Amino acid sequence: MKQLINRTPLSPASWSILFLLMFSASWVSAEPSPINGAEVFNNNCARCHNARSLDEFSLQEWAVIMPHMREKAHLTGKETDAVMAFITLVKKGETKSASAKEGAHVLNGEALFNKYSCQGCHSVNGKGGTVGPALDTTIADKGKTFFLQKLKNPQFNNPASPMPKMPLSDEEIEALADYLSTF
Amino acid sequence: MPVKYLAAITVAASSLSAANASEIDSARFVLSGYGDVKYETSELQDSSAYSARFVPIFLFSLSDKIHVEAETEISLNAEGETEVELEYADLHYFLTDTTTLTAGKFLVPFGQFGPNIHPSWINRSPWTPGIYGSHGSSQAMEALLPILSDVGVAIQQTFVIGNYQKIFVDLYSTNGPGIEADEHEEDLAEEATEEDGHAELPELAFEAGSGDNNKNKAFGGRVAYAMLPGIEVGTSYYSATYDDDETLDITAQGFDINLIGSHYLVRGEYIETQTDGLEEEEGENEIHTFKRDGWYLQGTLQTGKIWSSLAGTDLVLEYAETNKLAEASRWMVGVNYWLDARAVIKIAYDDTDVEEGEDDQRLAIQLSYGF
């Protein structure tokens, strides 16, 4: 081992390995896992100002505001698109759940948690964003009624909350509560 | 700027948005901005006054690659006249995923306050940090670099390192400052001489215009490192020749920090400037370089995030000082109450101690809203 470490000038063989590593590294990062828009939001949108509520602007307005913030926040184009996709999910769902009142689909709390990118802003089991508090013990600490109320109207207990109002039905909120009670 | 420009912009804007109202899918125009109302008392001015501003921002998305933004500030001055200022009006061209070109009148990326923090619904204090000047109202502390926006071109590059780290690079070239025009002083650069062994700084005019008094362009940039979401540190550089003959320079270096914690914010900047002035020695003009520096540090404790009974409140503390030639220091303490994420009431008190000159104590109550 010692000898290996002491061979300071890199041999051609180790150079090529290094190059291969670098190449593969850049290759890997060239095809990253799809960027999570809520996570980009979490990491960037409260750095200069309070995170703004998604409810403030329509989807069309967000599409004009995001390039403005892309330049301010030094976001990449892909990150900007990912945030737009996240905003679209939250906004579009709004109209969808308002029109379609069918309750036929299976309610899966974990799937909903992922779908609405709660983990972009919150952590459970130590994983996730930090814009909002960890949710592992929220229901245990504050009760289920609080949770239901919070999801129906995130600003009810905190007018400055940037948490978006998600287009969730009562049943879906129940499912989320059940899922978050498992931690 | 005459009001007619604003009218022109507004008309252009509204006709653009009207033209698009039918093609609902993708809007092109958004009107956003901010406004504020402030009540301020100042010992030095021996006055108390209300002031109000309305700052509309016009955003146009012309295509996926082209974005146009313009911000005008409409305010009432002390004489009751309406003043309209073009804060910025520029075009961004998104050249690649990570490169953006900017042309027009834009917020100069020096430090963090000017480009990122100055709108009153973002700034945690009702005042500008002393080292950047008062931007509108008056202050006892002499600014180091009273620069906000200028006309020119800029390029921005973002380097992504893994999931949480980034390097931001901004480079620009603009018209730069000129010499402050003054009725009774023919040439201020020459006026800036040693008087009774006391150096006097030349006064520079940083107001941007579509013209320049010389061929030399201001040049500068900022390189920053961000560890998302909590840390951003940057260094800035600015250099310009300001006189008609292109012999006198001003250069500035800056260091800035922005920390975002779960219950607190820390913002601070340090600036160092070197300004050339002419010094008369035995009948000959010699160039003398005046060095100054200063800094501020602002801490915000988001008390509302710690105690739910105080939801919406912040406690803000700021200290600023300028050294050499115009020594002064300033303490500020404030309490903010957020009505929602972008509307705030700020109450603050500050105490400025000027080494050679008059001190000031100010109290302000400001209501600010972003829209």
PDB file of N, CA and C in Angstrom, chain A residues 39 42-44 46-52 56-57 60-61 64-65 67-68 70-79 130 157 159-160, chain B residues 24-25 27 30 59 67 69 88 92 94 96-97 115 121-122 124 156 158 160 164 166 168 170 229 232 258 267 338-342 371:
ATOM      1  N   GLU A  39     -37.913  20.275  -5.242  1.00  0.00           N
ATOM      2  CA  GLU A  39     -36.611  20.367  -4.580  1.00  0.00           C
ATOM      3  C   GLU A  39     -35.858  21.617  -5.042  1.00  0.00           C
ATOM      4  N   ASN A  42     -37.434  24.363  -3.265  1.00  0.00           N
ATOM      5  CA  ASN A  42     -36.951  24.348  -1.883  1.00  0.00           C
ATOM      6  C   ASN A  42     -35.546  24.934  -1.761  1.00  0.00           C
ATOM      7  N   ASN A  43     -34.668  24.565  -2.672  1.00  0.00           N
ATOM      8  CA  ASN A  43     -33.270  24.971  -2.556  1.00  0.00           C
ATOM      9  C   ASN A  43     -33.009  26.412  -2.979  1.00  0.00           C
ATOM     10  N   ASN A  44     -33.892  26.989  -3.777  1.00  0.00           N
ATOM     11  CA  ASN A  44     -33.591  28.300  -4.342  1.00  0.00           C
ATOM     12  C   ASN A  44     -34.569  29.411  -4.023  1.00  0.00           C
ATOM     13  N   ALA A  46     -36.253  30.507  -1.516  1.00  0.00           N
ATOM     14  CA  ALA A  46     -36.343  31.270  -0.271  1.00  0.00           C
ATOM     15  C   ALA A  46     -34.978  31.859   0.084  1.00  0.00           C
ATOM     16  N   ARG A  47     -34.091  31.906  -0.891  1.00  0.00           N
ATOM     17  CA  ARG A  47     -32.746  32.411  -0.605  1.00  0.00           C
ATOM     18  C   ARG A  47     -32.700  33.927  -0.516  1.00  0.00           C
ATOM     19  N   CYS A  48     -33.465  34.604  -1.353  1.00  0.00           N
ATOM     20  CA  CYS A  48     -33.435  36.067  -1.339  1.00  0.00           C
ATOM     21  C   CYS A  48     -34.661  36.638  -0.644  1.00  0.00           C
ATOM     22  N   HIS A  49     -35.789  36.030  -0.896  1.00  0.00           N
ATOM     23  CA  HIS A  49     -37.035  36.529  -0.298  1.00  0.00           C
ATOM     24  C   HIS A  49     -37.805  35.341   0.248  1.00  0.00           C
ATOM     25  N   ASN A  50     -38.852  35.618   1.035  1.00  0.00           N
ATOM     26  CA  ASN A  50     -39.731  34.539   1.470  1.00  0.00           C
ATOM     27  C   ASN A  50     -40.232  33.815   0.236  1.00  0.00           C
ATOM     28  N   ALA A  51     -40.344  32.513   0.299  1.00  0.00           N
ATOM     29  CA  ALA A  51     -40.902  31.790  -0.837  1.00  0.00           C
ATOM     30  C   ALA A  51     -42.317  32.302  -1.073  1.00  0.00           C
ATOM     31  N   ARG A  52     -42.625  32.619  -2.331  1.00  0.00           N
ATOM     32  CA  ARG A  52     -43.952  33.172  -2.615  1.00  0.00           C
ATOM     33  C   ARG A  52     -44.943  32.035  -2.786  1.00  0.00           C
ATOM     34  N   GLU A  56     -50.655  32.759  -5.652  1.00  0.00           N
ATOM     35  CA  GLU A  56     -50.688  34.180  -6.004  1.00  0.00           C
ATOM     36  C   GLU A  56     -50.862  34.439  -7.494  1.00  0.00           C
ATOM     37  N   PHE A  57     -50.282  33.560  -8.308  1.00  0.00           N
ATOM     38  CA  PHE A  57     -50.303  33.788  -9.755  1.00  0.00           C
ATOM     39  C   PHE A  57     -50.910  32.593 -10.480  1.00  0.00           C
ATOM     40  N   GLN A  60     -50.257  30.631 -16.218  1.00  0.00           N
ATOM     41  CA  GLN A  60     -49.728  31.438 -17.321  1.00  0.00           C
ATOM     42  C   GLN A  60     -48.806  32.525 -16.803  1.00  0.00           C
ATOM     43  N   GLU A  61     -49.178  33.109 -15.681  1.00  0.00           N
ATOM     44  CA  GLU A  61     -48.321  34.155 -15.108  1.00  0.00           C
ATOM     45  C   GLU A  61     -47.002  33.567 -14.615  1.00  0.00           C
ATOM     46  N   VAL A  64     -44.341  33.319 -17.132  1.00  0.00           N
ATOM     47  CA  VAL A  64     -43.628  34.552 -17.479  1.00  0.00           C
ATOM     48  C   VAL A  64     -42.692  34.971 -16.336  1.00  0.00           C
ATOM     49  N   ILE A  65     -43.083  34.618 -15.115  1.00  0.00           N
ATOM     50  CA  ILE A  65     -42.267  34.987 -13.956  1.00  0.00           C
ATOM     51  C   ILE A  65     -41.022  34.096 -13.844  1.00  0.00           C
ATOM     52  N   PRO A  67     -38.841  32.770 -16.000  1.00  0.00           N
ATOM     53  CA  PRO A  67     -37.595  33.201 -16.651  1.00  0.00           C
ATOM     54  C   PRO A  67     -36.945  34.388 -15.914  1.00  0.00           C
ATOM     55  N   HIS A  68     -37.765  35.242 -15.329  1.00  0.00           N
ATOM     56  CA  HIS A  68     -37.253  36.358 -14.522  1.00  0.00           C
ATOM     57  C   HIS A  68     -36.444  35.799 -13.349  1.00  0.00           C
ATOM     58  N   ARG A  70     -35.286  32.748 -13.153  1.00  0.00           N
ATOM     59  CA  ARG A  70     -34.176  31.927 -13.646  1.00  0.00           C
ATOM     60  C   ARG A  70     -32.894  32.757 -13.650  1.00  0.00           C
ATOM     61  N   GLU A  71     -33.012  33.981 -14.164  1.00  0.00           N
ATOM     62  CA  GLU A  71     -31.836  34.850 -14.233  1.00  0.00           C
ATOM     63  C   GLU A  71     -31.396  35.276 -12.835  1.00  0.00           C
ATOM     64  N   LYS A  72     -32.351  35.659 -12.005  1.00  0.00           N
ATOM     65  CA  LYS A  72     -32.009  36.102 -10.638  1.00  0.00           C
ATOM     66  C   LYS A  72     -31.323  34.984  -9.860  1.00  0.00           C
ATOM     67  N   ALA A  73     -31.930  33.812  -9.883  1.00  0.00           N
ATOM     68  CA  ALA A  73     -31.460  32.718  -9.032  1.00  0.00           C
ATOM     69  C   ALA A  73     -30.335  31.912  -9.682  1.00  0.00           C
ATOM     70  N   HIS A  74     -29.954  32.269 -10.894  1.00  0.00           N
ATOM     71  CA  HIS A  74     -28.938  31.506 -11.649  1.00  0.00           C
ATOM     72  C   HIS A  74     -29.368  30.045 -11.808  1.00  0.00           C
ATOM     73  N   LEU A  75     -30.633  29.829 -12.122  1.00  0.00           N
ATOM     74  CA  LEU A  75     -31.095  28.468 -12.366  1.00  0.00           C
ATOM     75  C   LEU A  75     -30.683  28.050 -13.769  1.00  0.00           C
ATOM     76  N   THR A  76     -30.532  26.763 -13.980  1.00  0.00           N
ATOM     77  CA  THR A  76     -30.325  26.287 -15.342  1.00  0.00           C
ATOM     78  C   THR A  76     -31.697  26.215 -16.011  1.00  0.00           C
ATOM     79  N   GLY A  77     -31.701  26.090 -17.326  1.00  0.00           N
ATOM     80  CA  GLY A  77     -32.957  25.969 -18.049  1.00  0.00           C
ATOM     81  C   GLY A  77     -33.735  24.746 -17.597  1.00  0.00           C
ATOM     82  N   LYS A  78     -33.015  23.650 -17.385  1.00  0.00           N
ATOM     83  CA  LYS A  78     -33.681  22.404 -16.967  1.00  0.00           C
ATOM     84  C   LYS A  78     -34.320  22.554 -15.596  1.00  0.00           C
ATOM     85  N   GLU A  79     -33.628  23.245 -14.699  1.00  0.00           N
ATOM     86  CA  GLU A  79     -34.201  23.456 -13.364  1.00  0.00           C
ATOM     87  C   GLU A  79     -35.453  24.331 -13.451  1.00  0.00           C
ATOM     88  N   THR A 130     -35.927  21.234   3.164  1.00  0.00           N
ATOM     89  CA  THR A 130     -35.876  21.924   4.451  1.00  0.00           C
ATOM     90  C   THR A 130     -36.643  23.237   4.466  1.00  0.00           C
ATOM     91  N   ASN A 157     -52.924  28.800   9.971  1.00  0.00           N
ATOM     92  CA  ASN A 157     -52.256  29.116  11.242  1.00  0.00           C
ATOM     93  C   ASN A 157     -51.029  30.010  11.047  1.00  0.00           C
ATOM     94  N   PRO A 159     -50.141  33.045   8.224  1.00  0.00           N
ATOM     95  CA  PRO A 159     -50.441  33.765   6.980  1.00  0.00           C
ATOM     96  C   PRO A 159     -49.219  33.898   6.071  1.00  0.00           C
ATOM     97  N   ALA A 160     -48.001  33.794   6.637  1.00  0.00           N
ATOM     98  CA  ALA A 160     -46.795  33.964   5.826  1.00  0.00           C
ATOM     99  C   ALA A 160     -46.306  32.639   5.235  1.00  0.00           C
TER     100      ALA A 160
ATOM    101  N   ILE B  24     -55.208  32.158 -24.872  1.00  0.00           N
ATOM    102  CA  ILE B  24     -55.046  31.889 -23.447  1.00  0.00           C
ATOM    103  C   ILE B  24     -53.810  31.065 -23.076  1.00  0.00           C
ATOM    104  N   ASP B  25     -53.496  30.043 -23.910  1.00  0.00           N
ATOM    105  CA  ASP B  25     -52.474  29.069 -23.536  1.00  0.00           C
ATOM    106  C   ASP B  25     -51.220  29.646 -22.890  1.00  0.00           C
ATOM    107  N   ALA B  27     -49.443  33.044 -21.795  1.00  0.00           N
ATOM    108  CA  ALA B  27     -49.425  34.486 -21.654  1.00  0.00           C
ATOM    109  C   ALA B  27     -48.023  34.966 -21.970  1.00  0.00           C
ATOM    110  N   VAL B  30     -46.695  39.882 -17.773  1.00  0.00           N
ATOM    111  CA  VAL B  30     -47.138  39.915 -16.384  1.00  0.00           C
ATOM    112  C   VAL B  30     -46.746  41.260 -15.789  1.00  0.00           C
ATOM    113  N   LEU B  59     -43.004  42.349 -17.143  1.00  0.00           N
ATOM    114  CA  LEU B  59     -42.276  41.162 -17.604  1.00  0.00           C
ATOM    115  C   LEU B  59     -42.898  40.660 -18.894  1.00  0.00           C
ATOM    116  N   HIS B  67     -36.460  36.965 -22.838  1.00  0.00           N
ATOM    117  CA  HIS B  67     -37.272  37.508 -21.765  1.00  0.00           C
ATOM    118  C   HIS B  67     -36.940  38.987 -21.605  1.00  0.00           C
ATOM    119  N   GLU B  69     -37.574  42.510 -19.294  1.00  0.00           N
ATOM    120  CA  GLU B  69     -38.048  42.991 -18.002  1.00  0.00           C
ATOM    121  C   GLU B  69     -37.780  44.478 -17.878  1.00  0.00           C
ATOM    122  N   TYR B  88     -34.677  49.588 -14.281  1.00  0.00           N
ATOM    123  CA  TYR B  88     -34.007  48.748 -15.267  1.00  0.00           C
ATOM    124  C   TYR B  88     -34.935  48.469 -16.435  1.00  0.00           C
ATOM    125  N   HIS B  92     -33.090  39.508 -21.577  1.00  0.00           N
ATOM    126  CA  HIS B  92     -32.247  38.343 -21.316  1.00  0.00           C
ATOM    127  C   HIS B  92     -32.368  37.404 -22.498  1.00  0.00           C
ATOM    128  N   PHE B  94     -31.471  33.572 -23.261  1.00  0.00           N
ATOM    129  CA  PHE B  94     -30.982  32.329 -22.667  1.00  0.00           C
ATOM    130  C   PHE B  94     -30.250  31.526 -23.734  1.00  0.00           C
ATOM    131  N   THR B  96     -27.727  29.172 -23.627  1.00  0.00           N
ATOM    132  CA  THR B  96     -27.697  27.726 -23.418  1.00  0.00           C
ATOM    133  C   THR B  96     -28.408  27.443 -22.101  1.00  0.00           C
ATOM    134  N   ASP B  97     -28.365  26.180 -21.703  1.00  0.00           N
ATOM    135  CA  ASP B  97     -28.983  25.772 -20.447  1.00  0.00           C
ATOM    136  C   ASP B  97     -28.423  26.580 -19.266  1.00  0.00           C
ATOM    137  N   PRO B 115     -28.620  43.820  -6.773  1.00  0.00           N
ATOM    138  CA  PRO B 115     -29.342  42.931  -7.670  1.00  0.00           C
ATOM    139  C   PRO B 115     -30.404  42.058  -6.985  1.00  0.00           C
ATOM    140  N   TRP B 121     -39.962  44.795  -0.149  1.00  0.00           N
ATOM    141  CA  TRP B 121     -40.619  43.626   0.442  1.00  0.00           C
ATOM    142  C   TRP B 121     -39.599  42.502   0.671  1.00  0.00           C
ATOM    143  N   ILE B 122     -38.366  42.682   0.147  1.00  0.00           N
ATOM    144  CA  ILE B 122     -37.316  41.683   0.348  1.00  0.00           C
ATOM    145  C   ILE B 122     -36.362  42.139   1.458  1.00  0.00           C
ATOM    146  N   ARG B 124     -34.980  43.366   4.746  1.00  0.00           N
ATOM    147  CA  ARG B 124     -35.551  43.214   6.085  1.00  0.00           C
ATOM    148  C   ARG B 124     -35.530  44.520   6.863  1.00  0.00           C
ATOM    149  N   GLN B 156     -23.962  35.822 -17.963  1.00  0.00           N
ATOM    150  CA  GLN B 156     -24.073  35.058 -16.732  1.00  0.00           C
ATOM    151  C   GLN B 156     -23.863  33.580 -17.024  1.00  0.00           C
ATOM    152  N   THR B 158     -23.746  29.700 -15.085  1.00  0.00           N
ATOM    153  CA  THR B 158     -23.940  28.909 -13.871  1.00  0.00           C
ATOM    154  C   THR B 158     -23.223  27.577 -14.025  1.00  0.00           C
ATOM    155  N   VAL B 160     -22.859  23.914 -12.387  1.00  0.00           N
ATOM    156  CA  VAL B 160     -23.533  23.048 -11.428  1.00  0.00           C
ATOM    157  C   VAL B 160     -22.546  21.975 -10.977  1.00  0.00           C
ATOM    158  N   TYR B 164     -26.078  20.049  -4.918  1.00  0.00           N
ATOM    159  CA  TYR B 164     -26.312  21.175  -4.028  1.00  0.00           C
ATOM    160  C   TYR B 164     -25.332  22.324  -4.174  1.00  0.00           C
ATOM    161  N   LYS B 166     -23.163  25.174  -6.507  1.00  0.00           N
ATOM    162  CA  LYS B 166     -23.135  25.890  -7.776  1.00  0.00           C
ATOM    163  C   LYS B 166     -22.114  27.008  -7.710  1.00  0.00           C
ATOM    164  N   PHE B 168     -21.658  30.730  -9.535  1.00  0.00           N
ATOM    165  CA  PHE B 168     -22.281  31.728 -10.393  1.00  0.00           C
ATOM    166  C   PHE B 168     -21.205  32.690 -10.879  1.00  0.00           C
ATOM    167  N   ASP B 170     -20.804  36.228 -13.150  1.00  0.00           N
ATOM    168  CA  ASP B 170     -21.443  37.339 -13.868  1.00  0.00           C
ATOM    169  C   ASP B 170     -20.346  38.308 -14.311  1.00  0.00           C
ATOM    170  N   PRO B 229     -29.409  24.722   0.247  1.00  0.00           N
ATOM    171  CA  PRO B 229     -30.094  26.006   0.104  1.00  0.00           C
ATOM    172  C   PRO B 229     -29.577  27.083   1.053  1.00  0.00           C
ATOM    173  N   GLU B 232     -24.456  31.283   0.446  1.00  0.00           N
ATOM    174  CA  GLU B 232     -23.922  31.874  -0.779  1.00  0.00           C
ATOM    175  C   GLU B 232     -22.860  32.893  -0.391  1.00  0.00           C
ATOM    176  N   ASN B 258     -24.423  35.418   2.275  1.00  0.00           N
ATOM    177  CA  ASN B 258     -25.853  35.275   2.509  1.00  0.00           C
ATOM    178  C   ASN B 258     -26.080  33.892   3.109  1.00  0.00           C
ATOM    179  N   ARG B 267     -26.957  38.423   6.401  1.00  0.00           N
ATOM    180  CA  ARG B 267     -26.494  39.021   5.155  1.00  0.00           C
ATOM    181  C   ARG B 267     -25.412  40.036   5.486  1.00  0.00           C
ATOM    182  N   TRP B 338     -44.973  40.094   9.250  1.00  0.00           N
ATOM    183  CA  TRP B 338     -45.370  39.678   7.905  1.00  0.00           C
ATOM    184  C   TRP B 338     -46.856  39.370   7.871  1.00  0.00           C
ATOM    185  N   LEU B 339     -47.599  40.107   7.023  1.00  0.00           N
ATOM    186  CA  LEU B 339     -49.027  39.862   6.882  1.00  0.00           C
ATOM    187  C   LEU B 339     -49.237  38.601   6.064  1.00  0.00           C
ATOM    188  N   ASP B 340     -48.416  38.416   5.032  1.00  0.00           N
ATOM    189  CA  ASP B 340     -48.311  37.149   4.326  1.00  0.00           C
ATOM    190  C   ASP B 340     -46.889  37.102   3.775  1.00  0.00           C
ATOM    191  N   ALA B 341     -46.597  36.184   2.840  1.00  0.00           N
ATOM    192  CA  ALA B 341     -45.205  35.963   2.445  1.00  0.00           C
ATOM    193  C   ALA B 341     -44.569  37.170   1.755  1.00  0.00           C
ATOM    194  N   ARG B 342     -45.412  38.117   1.261  1.00  0.00           N
ATOM    195  CA  ARG B 342     -44.823  39.234   0.533  1.00  0.00           C
ATOM    196  C   ARG B 342     -45.345  40.618   0.973  1.00  0.00           C
ATOM    197  N   PHE B 371     -46.190  42.454  -5.321  1.00  0.00           N
ATOM    198  CA  PHE B 371     -47.403  41.943  -5.999  1.00  0.00           C
ATOM    199  C   PHE B 371     -47.046  41.328  -7.334  1.00  0.00           C
TER     200      PHE B 371
END
